């Protein structure tokens, strides 16, 4: 038996309940950490994970579900380990193993309707049917009014459809000083007005951080809206990827009120359409600090997500148990790589998102969004990787660009990526129906084959997926690969070249770089 974990940093026993769940024959599990979707489904040993220690850069959940229709769920963080086909769970509240369903899909709906308070809403439909363009890789920390307008015009001039334009980190005077930097933006109101006239909706990047030498910090230091040191009333300064900051204590209603005043002011003054809500990761809240209302620190990302869901145009990355909310959930930053936290993680991690109830899912920026890769002096674009990445993203519920494909690619390869956008646009009527079904019923938009065909034995297929109940997607995710095997479930399937296949078999197809292979289920 695994002993309960004692938190030395907090000096208390965090986990009061213990459960051991032996695997049954041919059983597979998904649960816990979205960024570990590449290791799912769990069927063998897995290392100890504590959801209160870290959100692992992405969504996490205290929800586990099996291919045999079993599941459990907790409102609080858990820790778990798998040893010799036994799932061992320690929890802060008693959990109950639900085992009255026969397969993954039945268990999913039982869990969703029993435990999740869905709001019946979805993010703005433009997020799904229009392309998204983020300034992060294109401009990193140095966006300017001139660069953004040039980028927007180039999008249109190169035949790409205007959509959502996200102005990422660097637009602001300082962290927590949510005003456009006057040195970089001479007239932000006119800039946004022009972007709107071109057909774009505009989002701004936001984090719950405030620079400690800013006027904003000095004005709010005494209001207890910041995370504070444990044994005194001083603000706890934390270190994050952009330096040192105070961080909002989202358990304090006054902190939420302040953040809302900032977002609403930006909307009212500049006509901003929505926000990319970054941050609120667990490690933003060092153990040396204390909250206004004491709770496990992973709940900060939950509170942040719940705040974000009031804006129809939003994006989240770090979340805990926020299934059922109208949130655009992005996969964490991916490398410009085939097999190192890059394109190889897109489908399995998205399957984990969907099987675990994060249904409005978005891949990372096409080609990768980990900025360190792109600012390296030795960096060179792998055009084949960029194209294959775009082809995978074509059939995700959302597509997001940053690095401009017309600059990164040859004319021929740019045309392939442009075709991907056209295919995604052609699916807008179906995607709209899938999004509405997701909001009303909790049904994933991007689906694993084992969800859509739960009795087909497809648990280990992690390089194919379904878009709704209609499209089977079988892209290429390995370098120098121009053919692949495709598993077709029973029924008839029409491929992108017009050929009809009888399902219930595995076929081999040719996939040159210009092909985006998909199959349409025939009634």
Coordinates of C-alpha atoms in Angstrom, one line a residue:
X1 CA 0.0 0.0 0.0
X2 CA 1.3 3.5 -0.9
X3 CA 1.6 5.6 2.2
X4 CA -0.3 8.9 2.4
X5 CA 1.9 11.8 1.3
X6 CA 2.8 14.3 3.9
X7 CA 3.5 17.8 2.7
X8 CA 6.7 18.8 4.4
X9 CA 6.3 22.4 3.1
X10 CA 2.9 22.8 4.6
X11 CA 3.4 20.5 7.6
X12 CA 0.0 18.8 7.2
X13 CA -1.4 15.6 5.8
X14 CA -3.1 16.8 2.7
X15 CA -4.6 13.5 1.6
X16 CA -7.0 11.8 4.1
X17 CA -8.5 9.1 1.9
X18 CA -6.8 6.2 0.1
X19 CA -8.2 3.9 -2.7
X20 CA -6.7 1.1 -4.7
X21 CA -8.3 0.1 -8.0
X22 CA -7.0 -3.1 -9.6
X23 CA -7.3 -3.0 -13.4
X24 CA -9.7 -5.6 -14.9
X25 CA -9.0 -7.5 -18.1
X26 CA -8.2 -5.4 -21.1
X27 CA -8.9 -2.1 -19.2
X28 CA -7.3 1.2 -20.1
X29 CA -7.5 4.5 -18.1
X30 CA -7.3 8.2 -18.9
X31 CA -7.0 10.8 -16.2
X32 CA -5.1 13.5 -14.4
X33 CA -2.7 15.5 -16.5
X34 CA -3.5 16.6 -20.1
X35 CA 0.2 17.1 -20.9
X36 CA 0.7 13.4 -20.2
X37 CA -1.8 12.4 -22.8
X38 CA 1.1 10.9 -24.7
X39 CA 1.4 8.2 -22.0
X40 CA -2.3 7.5 -22.1
X41 CA -4.3 5.3 -22.0
X42 CA -2.7 3.9 -18.8
X43 CA -2.3 0.2 -18.9
X44 CA 1.0 -0.3 -17.1
X45 CA 3.1 1.4 -14.4
X46 CA 3.1 5.2 -14.1
X47 CA 5.0 7.5 -11.8
X48 CA 3.6 9.3 -8.8
X49 CA 1.8 12.5 -9.6
X50 CA 0.4 15.1 -7.2
X51 CA -2.1 17.5 -8.7
X52 CA -1.6 20.0 -5.9
X53 CA 2.1 20.2 -6.6
X54 CA 1.8 21.3 -10.3
X55 CA -0.7 21.7 -13.1
X56 CA 2.2 20.6 -15.5
X57 CA 1.7 23.6 -17.7
X58 CA -1.8 22.7 -18.9
X59 CA -5.2 21.5 -17.8
X60 CA -5.4 18.9 -15.0
X61 CA -8.4 17.1 -13.5
X62 CA -9.2 14.8 -10.6
X63 CA -11.2 12.7 -13.1
X64 CA -10.2 9.2 -14.2
X65 CA -12.2 7.2 -16.7
X66 CA -11.7 3.7 -18.1
X67 CA -12.5 1.9 -21.3
X68 CA -14.6 -0.6 -19.3
X69 CA -17.0 2.1 -18.1
X70 CA -15.5 2.8 -14.7
X71 CA -14.7 6.3 -13.4
X72 CA -14.1 8.4 -10.3
X73 CA -14.1 12.2 -9.7
X74 CA -13.1 14.5 -7.0
X75 CA -13.6 18.3 -6.5
X76 CA -10.2 18.5 -4.9
X77 CA -6.7 17.6 -6.1
X78 CA -5.5 14.1 -5.8
X79 CA -2.3 12.2 -6.1
X80 CA -2.0 8.9 -7.9
X81 CA 0.4 6.2 -9.1
X82 CA 0.0 3.0 -11.1
X83 CA 1.8 -0.1 -9.9
X84 CA 1.5 -3.5 -11.3
X85 CA -1.9 -2.6 -12.9
X86 CA -3.3 -1.1 -9.7
X87 CA -4.4 2.5 -9.8
X88 CA -3.6 3.9 -6.3
X89 CA -5.2 7.2 -5.4
X90 CA -4.9 9.4 -2.4
X91 CA -7.5 12.2 -2.1
X92 CA -8.6 15.1 0.1
X93 CA -12.2 14.0 0.0
X94 CA -13.7 10.5 -0.2
X95 CA -14.1 9.3 -3.8
X96 CA -16.4 6.6 -5.1
X97 CA -15.7 4.3 -8.0
X98 CA -18.6 4.4 -10.4
X99 CA -18.9 1.1 -12.3
X100 CA -22.5 0.8 -13.6
X101 CA -21.7 1.7 -17.2
X102 CA -20.4 -0.7 -19.9
X103 CA -17.9 1.5 -21.9
X104 CA -16.0 4.7 -22.1
X105 CA -18.8 6.7 -23.8
X106 CA -21.5 5.7 -21.4
X107 CA -19.3 6.4 -18.4
X108 CA -18.4 9.8 -19.8
X109 CA -22.0 10.9 -20.1
X110 CA -22.8 9.5 -16.7
X111 CA -20.0 11.5 -15.2
X112 CA -20.7 14.7 -17.1
X113 CA -24.4 14.8 -16.2
X114 CA -23.9 13.7 -12.6
X115 CA -20.9 15.8 -11.6
X116 CA -20.4 18.7 -14.0
X117 CA -22.4 21.9 -13.8
X118 CA -22.5 22.9 -17.5
X119 CA -23.4 26.4 -18.3
X120 CA -24.8 25.5 -21.7
X121 CA -22.6 28.0 -23.4
X122 CA -19.6 27.9 -25.8
X123 CA -16.9 30.4 -26.6
X124 CA -17.6 32.8 -29.5
X125 CA -18.3 30.7 -32.6
X126 CA -15.7 32.8 -34.5
X127 CA -13.0 31.0 -32.4
X128 CA -14.0 27.8 -34.2
X129 CA -14.9 28.8 -37.8
X130 CA -12.3 31.5 -38.3
X131 CA -8.5 31.3 -38.1
X132 CA -6.7 32.6 -35.1
X133 CA -3.5 34.6 -35.4
X134 CA -1.2 35.2 -32.4
X135 CA 1.7 37.7 -32.3
X136 CA 3.8 35.6 -29.9
X137 CA 6.2 33.7 -32.2
X138 CA 5.9 36.4 -35.0
X139 CA 6.9 39.2 -32.6
X140 CA 7.7 37.6 -29.2
X141 CA 8.0 40.3 -26.5
X142 CA 8.1 43.2 -29.0
X143 CA 4.7 43.8 -30.7
X144 CA 4.2 47.3 -32.0
X145 CA 1.3 49.0 -33.7
X146 CA 3.2 49.1 -37.0
X147 CA 4.0 45.3 -36.8
X148 CA 0.5 44.3 -35.9
X149 CA -1.1 46.3 -38.7
X150 CA 1.5 45.0 -41.2
X151 CA 0.8 41.4 -40.0
X152 CA -3.0 41.9 -40.4
X153 CA -2.7 43.4 -43.9
X154 CA -0.3 40.6 -45.0
X155 CA -2.8 38.0 -43.8
X156 CA -5.4 39.3 -46.2
X157 CA -3.0 40.2 -49.0
X158 CA -1.8 36.5 -48.9
X159 CA -5.3 35.2 -49.3
X160 CA -5.8 34.1 -45.7
X161 CA -9.2 34.8 -44.0
X162 CA -9.3 37.5 -41.3
X163 CA -10.3 36.0 -38.0
X164 CA -9.2 36.4 -34.4
X165 CA -6.0 38.4 -33.8
X166 CA -4.4 37.9 -30.4
X167 CA -1.9 40.6 -29.3
X168 CA 0.3 38.7 -26.9
X169 CA 2.9 39.6 -24.2
X170 CA 4.6 43.0 -24.6
X171 CA 1.7 45.2 -25.5
X172 CA 1.3 46.6 -22.0
X173 CA 3.2 49.2 -20.0
X174 CA 4.0 46.6 -17.4
X175 CA 2.6 43.5 -15.8
X176 CA -0.6 44.6 -14.1
X177 CA -0.4 48.0 -15.7
X178 CA -2.8 47.2 -18.5
X179 CA -2.3 50.2 -20.7
X180 CA -0.8 50.1 -24.2
X181 CA 2.9 50.9 -24.2
X182 CA 3.0 54.4 -25.6
X183 CA 6.5 53.9 -27.1
X184 CA 5.2 51.0 -29.2
X185 CA 1.6 52.0 -29.8
X186 CA 1.1 55.6 -30.9
X187 CA -2.7 55.3 -31.3
X188 CA -4.1 51.9 -30.1
X189 CA -7.7 53.0 -30.5
X190 CA -7.1 53.7 -34.2
X191 CA -5.2 50.5 -34.5
X192 CA -8.0 48.4 -33.2
X193 CA -10.6 50.4 -35.2
X194 CA -8.6 49.5 -38.4
X195 CA -8.3 45.8 -37.4
X196 CA -12.0 45.7 -36.9
X197 CA -12.5 47.3 -40.3
X198 CA -10.4 44.6 -41.9
X199 CA -12.6 41.9 -40.3
X200 CA -10.6 40.9 -37.3
X201 CA -11.7 40.5 -33.7
X202 CA -9.0 41.5 -31.2
X203 CA -7.8 39.8 -28.0
X204 CA -5.3 40.9 -25.5
X205 CA -2.9 38.8 -23.4
X206 CA -3.5 39.0 -19.7
X207 CA -1.8 37.4 -16.6
X208 CA -2.7 37.8 -12.9
X209 CA 0.6 39.4 -12.2
X210 CA 1.6 42.9 -11.0
X211 CA 5.1 44.2 -11.2
X212 CA 6.2 45.1 -7.6
X213 CA 7.8 48.5 -8.6
X214 CA 4.7 49.7 -10.4
X215 CA 2.2 52.3 -9.4
X216 CA -0.5 49.7 -9.6
X217 CA 1.3 47.6 -7.0
X218 CA 1.7 50.6 -4.6
X219 CA -1.9 51.6 -4.9
X220 CA -3.2 48.1 -4.2
X221 CA -0.6 46.7 -1.8
X222 CA -2.7 47.4 1.3
X223 CA -5.9 46.0 -0.2
X224 CA -4.9 42.3 0.3
X225 CA -5.6 41.4 -3.3
X226 CA -2.2 39.9 -3.6
X227 CA -0.9 36.5 -2.4
X228 CA 0.9 37.2 0.9
X229 CA 3.7 35.7 3.0
X230 CA 2.5 33.1 5.5
X231 CA 3.6 34.7 8.8
X232 CA 3.1 38.3 8.0
X233 CA 1.1 40.8 5.9
X234 CA 3.8 41.4 3.3
X235 CA 3.2 40.5 -0.3
X236 CA 4.8 37.3 -1.5
X237 CA 6.9 38.0 -4.6
X238 CA 7.1 35.1 -6.9
X239 CA 9.4 34.2 -9.8
X240 CA 7.9 33.3 -13.1
X241 CA 9.0 33.1 -16.8
X242 CA 8.9 36.9 -17.2
X243 CA 10.7 37.9 -14.0
X244 CA 9.4 38.7 -10.5
X245 CA 5.9 39.8 -9.7
X246 CA 3.2 40.0 -7.1
X247 CA 0.3 37.8 -8.1
X248 CA -3.4 38.2 -7.5
X249 CA -5.0 36.1 -4.8
X250 CA -8.1 35.0 -6.6
X251 CA -9.7 33.6 -3.4
X252 CA -10.2 37.3 -2.5
X253 CA -13.3 38.7 -4.1
X254 CA -11.6 42.1 -4.2
X255 CA -8.9 40.7 -6.5
X256 CA -11.5 39.4 -8.9
X257 CA -13.3 42.7 -8.7
X258 CA -10.0 44.6 -9.6
X259 CA -9.2 42.2 -12.5
X260 CA -12.7 42.6 -13.9
X261 CA -12.4 46.4 -13.7
X262 CA -9.2 46.2 -15.8
X263 CA -10.7 43.9 -18.4
X264 CA -13.9 45.9 -18.7
X265 CA -12.1 49.1 -19.0
X266 CA -10.0 47.8 -21.9
X267 CA -13.2 46.6 -23.6
X268 CA -14.9 49.9 -23.0
X269 CA -12.0 52.2 -23.8
X270 CA -10.4 50.4 -26.7
X271 CA -13.2 48.1 -28.0
X272 CA -11.2 45.0 -27.2
X273 CA -13.2 41.9 -28.0
X274 CA -11.7 39.4 -25.5
X275 CA -8.7 38.1 -23.7
X276 CA -6.0 35.4 -23.7
X277 CA -5.9 34.6 -20.0
X278 CA -2.4 33.2 -19.4
X279 CA -0.8 32.2 -16.1
X280 CA -2.3 31.2 -12.7
X281 CA -0.1 28.0 -12.8
X282 CA 0.4 26.3 -9.4
X283 CA 4.0 27.6 -9.1
X284 CA 2.8 31.2 -9.3
X285 CA 1.8 30.6 -5.7
X286 CA 4.9 29.6 -3.6
X287 CA 4.3 27.4 -0.6
X288 CA 5.8 30.1 1.6
X289 CA 2.6 32.2 1.0
X290 CA -1.0 32.2 2.2
X291 CA -4.3 32.9 0.6
X292 CA -7.1 35.2 1.7
X293 CA -9.3 32.1 1.8
X294 CA -7.2 29.0 2.4
X295 CA -7.6 26.2 -0.2
X296 CA -5.3 24.0 -2.3
X297 CA -3.3 26.2 -4.6
X298 CA -4.5 24.4 -7.8
X299 CA -7.8 26.0 -7.2
X300 CA -6.3 29.3 -8.3
X301 CA -6.3 28.1 -11.9
X302 CA -9.9 27.0 -11.5
X303 CA -11.0 30.4 -10.1
X304 CA -9.1 32.1 -13.0
X305 CA -10.8 30.0 -15.5
X306 CA -14.2 30.6 -14.0
X307 CA -13.5 34.4 -14.2
X308 CA -12.4 34.0 -17.9
X309 CA -15.6 32.2 -18.8
X310 CA -17.7 35.3 -18.5
X311 CA -16.0 36.7 -21.6
X312 CA -17.3 35.0 -24.8
X313 CA -13.9 35.5 -26.5
X314 CA -11.3 33.8 -24.2
X315 CA -8.4 31.4 -24.2
X316 CA -7.1 29.3 -21.3
X317 CA -4.1 27.0 -20.8
X318 CA -3.8 26.3 -17.1
X319 CA -7.0 24.8 -15.6
X320 CA -8.2 22.5 -12.9
X321 CA -11.6 20.8 -13.0
X322 CA -13.2 23.5 -15.3
X323 CA -15.1 21.1 -17.5
X324 CA -18.5 22.4 -18.5
X325 CA -17.4 26.0 -18.8
X326 CA -17.4 28.0 -22.1
X327 CA -13.6 28.1 -22.3
X328 CA -11.3 27.8 -25.3
X329 CA -8.8 25.3 -23.9
X330 CA -5.3 25.5 -25.6
X331 CA -2.7 22.8 -25.4
X332 CA 0.4 24.0 -23.7
X333 CA 3.3 25.5 -25.8
X334 CA 4.7 22.9 -28.2
X335 CA 8.2 22.7 -29.6
X336 CA 9.1 23.0 -33.3
X337 CA 9.9 19.3 -33.2
X338 CA 8.7 16.0 -34.5
X339 CA 9.2 14.0 -31.3
X340 CA 10.3 16.3 -28.4
X341 CA 7.1 17.8 -27.0
X342 CA 6.1 18.8 -30.5
X343 CA 3.8 17.5 -33.2
X344 CA 3.9 14.0 -31.7
X345 CA 1.9 15.2 -28.7
X346 CA -0.9 17.0 -30.5
X347 CA -3.3 14.1 -31.1
X348 CA -2.8 12.0 -27.9
X349 CA -3.0 15.1 -25.7
X350 CA -6.1 16.3 -27.5
X351 CA -7.6 12.9 -27.0
X352 CA -6.9 13.2 -23.3
X353 CA -8.5 16.6 -23.2
X354 CA -11.6 15.3 -24.9
X355 CA -12.0 12.1 -22.9
X356 CA -11.6 14.1 -19.7
X357 CA -14.2 16.7 -20.6
X358 CA -12.1 19.7 -21.9
X359 CA -14.2 19.8 -25.1
X360 CA -13.5 23.2 -26.7
X361 CA -9.9 22.3 -27.5
X362 CA -7.3 24.2 -29.5
X363 CA -3.8 23.0 -30.6
X364 CA -0.9 25.2 -30.0
X365 CA 0.3 27.7 -32.7
X366 CA 0.9 26.0 -36.0
X367 CA 4.6 25.0 -36.2
X368 CA 5.0 25.3 -32.4
X369 CA 4.6 28.0 -29.8
X370 CA 7.7 27.5 -27.6
X371 CA 9.5 30.8 -28.2
X372 CA 12.9 29.5 -27.1
X373 CA 13.1 27.4 -30.2
X374 CA 12.5 30.3 -32.6
X375 CA 14.9 32.8 -31.0
X376 CA 17.8 30.3 -30.9
X377 CA 20.6 31.5 -33.3
X378 CA 20.8 28.0 -34.8
X379 CA 17.1 27.7 -35.5
X380 CA 15.9 26.8 -39.0
X381 CA 12.3 26.2 -40.1
X382 CA 11.5 22.6 -40.9
X383 CA 8.9 23.3 -43.7
X384 CA 7.7 19.7 -43.8
X385 CA 7.0 19.9 -40.0
X386 CA 5.1 23.2 -40.4
X387 CA 3.0 21.8 -43.2
X388 CA 2.2 18.6 -41.3
X389 CA 1.4 20.6 -38.2
X390 CA -1.1 22.7 -40.1
X391 CA -2.7 19.5 -41.6
X392 CA -3.3 18.1 -38.0
X393 CA -4.7 21.5 -36.9
X394 CA -7.1 21.6 -39.9
X395 CA -9.5 19.2 -38.2
X396 CA -9.1 20.4 -34.6
X397 CA -12.1 22.5 -33.5
X398 CA -9.8 25.6 -33.8
X399 CA -6.7 26.6 -35.9
X400 CA -4.2 29.0 -34.6
X401 CA -1.2 30.6 -36.4
X402 CA 1.6 32.9 -35.2
X403 CA 4.6 32.5 -37.5
X404 CA 3.4 33.8 -40.9
X405 CA 3.3 30.8 -43.3
X406 CA 3.9 33.0 -46.3
X407 CA 7.2 34.1 -44.7
X408 CA 8.2 30.8 -43.2
X409 CA 7.5 28.6 -46.2
X410 CA 8.2 28.2 -49.9
X411 CA 5.4 29.3 -52.3
X412 CA 4.4 25.6 -52.8
X413 CA 4.3 24.8 -49.1
X414 CA 2.5 28.0 -48.3
X415 CA -0.2 27.0 -50.8
X416 CA -0.6 23.7 -49.0
X417 CA -1.1 25.4 -45.7
X418 CA -3.6 27.9 -47.3
X419 CA -5.5 24.9 -48.6
X420 CA -5.7 23.6 -45.0
X421 CA -7.4 26.8 -44.0
X422 CA -9.9 26.5 -46.9
X423 CA -10.7 22.9 -45.8
X424 CA -11.3 24.1 -42.2
X425 CA -13.5 26.9 -43.5
X426 CA -15.5 24.5 -45.6
X427 CA -16.4 22.5 -42.4
X428 CA -17.9 25.5 -40.6
X429 CA -21.5 24.3 -40.8
X430 CA -20.6 20.9 -39.3
X431 CA -18.2 22.5 -36.7
X432 CA -21.0 24.9 -35.7
X433 CA -23.3 21.9 -35.0
X434 CA -20.6 20.0 -33.1
X435 CA -19.9 23.1 -31.0
X436 CA -23.6 23.5 -30.1
X437 CA -23.9 19.8 -29.3
X438 CA -20.8 20.1 -27.0
X439 CA -22.3 23.1 -25.1
X440 CA -25.7 21.4 -24.7
X441 CA -24.7 17.8 -24.0
X442 CA -21.0 17.9 -23.1
X443 CA -20.1 15.8 -26.2
X444 CA -16.5 16.2 -27.2
X445 CA -16.0 17.9 -30.6
X446 CA -12.6 16.2 -31.3
X447 CA -13.2 12.6 -30.3
X448 CA -11.1 9.5 -29.8
X449 CA -12.0 6.5 -31.8
X450 CA -12.6 4.6 -28.6
X451 CA -15.2 7.3 -27.6
X452 CA -17.1 7.3 -30.9
X453 CA -16.7 3.5 -31.4
X454 CA -16.4 2.3 -27.8
X455 CA -16.6 -1.5 -28.5
X456 CA -14.2 -1.5 -31.4
X457 CA -10.9 -2.1 -29.5
X458 CA -9.5 1.3 -30.5
X459 CA -8.1 2.3 -27.1
X460 CA -4.4 2.5 -28.3
X461 CA -5.0 4.4 -31.5
X462 CA -3.4 7.8 -30.9
X463 CA -2.6 9.0 -34.4
X464 CA -6.2 9.1 -35.6
X465 CA -9.2 11.0 -34.3
X466 CA -12.8 12.0 -35.1
X467 CA -14.1 15.4 -35.8
X468 CA -17.7 15.1 -34.5
X469 CA -19.4 11.9 -35.6
X470 CA -18.7 12.4 -39.2
X471 CA -15.0 12.9 -40.1
X472 CA -12.2 10.4 -39.4
X473 CA -8.8 12.1 -39.5
X474 CA -5.5 10.2 -40.2
X475 CA -2.7 12.8 -40.6
X476 CA 1.1 12.3 -40.8
X477 CA 3.0 13.2 -37.7
X478 CA 6.5 11.7 -38.5
X479 CA 9.2 13.1 -40.7
X480 CA 9.8 11.8 -44.3
X481 CA 6.7 9.7 -44.1
X482 CA 4.5 9.6 -47.2
X483 CA 2.2 6.6 -46.5
X484 CA 0.4 5.3 -43.5
X485 CA -2.0 2.6 -42.2
X486 CA -5.5 3.8 -41.3
X487 CA -7.9 1.8 -39.1
X488 CA -11.4 2.2 -40.4
X489 CA -14.3 1.3 -38.1
X490 CA -17.2 -0.7 -39.4
X491 CA -19.4 1.1 -42.0
X492 CA -18.6 2.8 -45.3
X493 CA -16.1 5.6 -45.5
X494 CA -15.5 8.2 -48.3
X495 CA -12.0 9.5 -48.5
X496 CA -10.8 13.0 -49.5
X497 CA -10.0 11.6 -53.0
X498 CA -13.5 10.3 -53.6
X499 CA -12.8 6.6 -53.0
X500 CA -15.3 4.6 -50.9
X501 CA -13.9 2.0 -48.4
X502 CA -15.7 -0.7 -46.5
X503 CA -14.9 -0.4 -42.8
X504 CA -13.8 -3.0 -40.3
X505 CA -10.3 -3.2 -41.8
X506 CA -6.9 -1.5 -41.8
X507 CA -5.8 0.0 -45.1
X508 CA -2.6 1.6 -46.3
X509 CA -2.8 5.0 -48.1
X510 CA -0.4 7.2 -49.9
X511 CA 0.1 10.6 -48.2
X512 CA 2.3 13.0 -50.2
X513 CA 3.1 16.3 -48.5
X514 CA 0.2 18.1 -50.2
X515 CA -2.4 15.6 -49.0
X516 CA -4.6 16.0 -45.9
X517 CA -6.2 12.6 -45.6
X518 CA -9.6 12.3 -44.1
X519 CA -12.6 10.0 -44.4
X520 CA -16.3 10.9 -44.2
X521 CA -18.7 8.4 -42.6
X522 CA -21.4 7.4 -44.9
X523 CA -24.9 6.9 -43.6

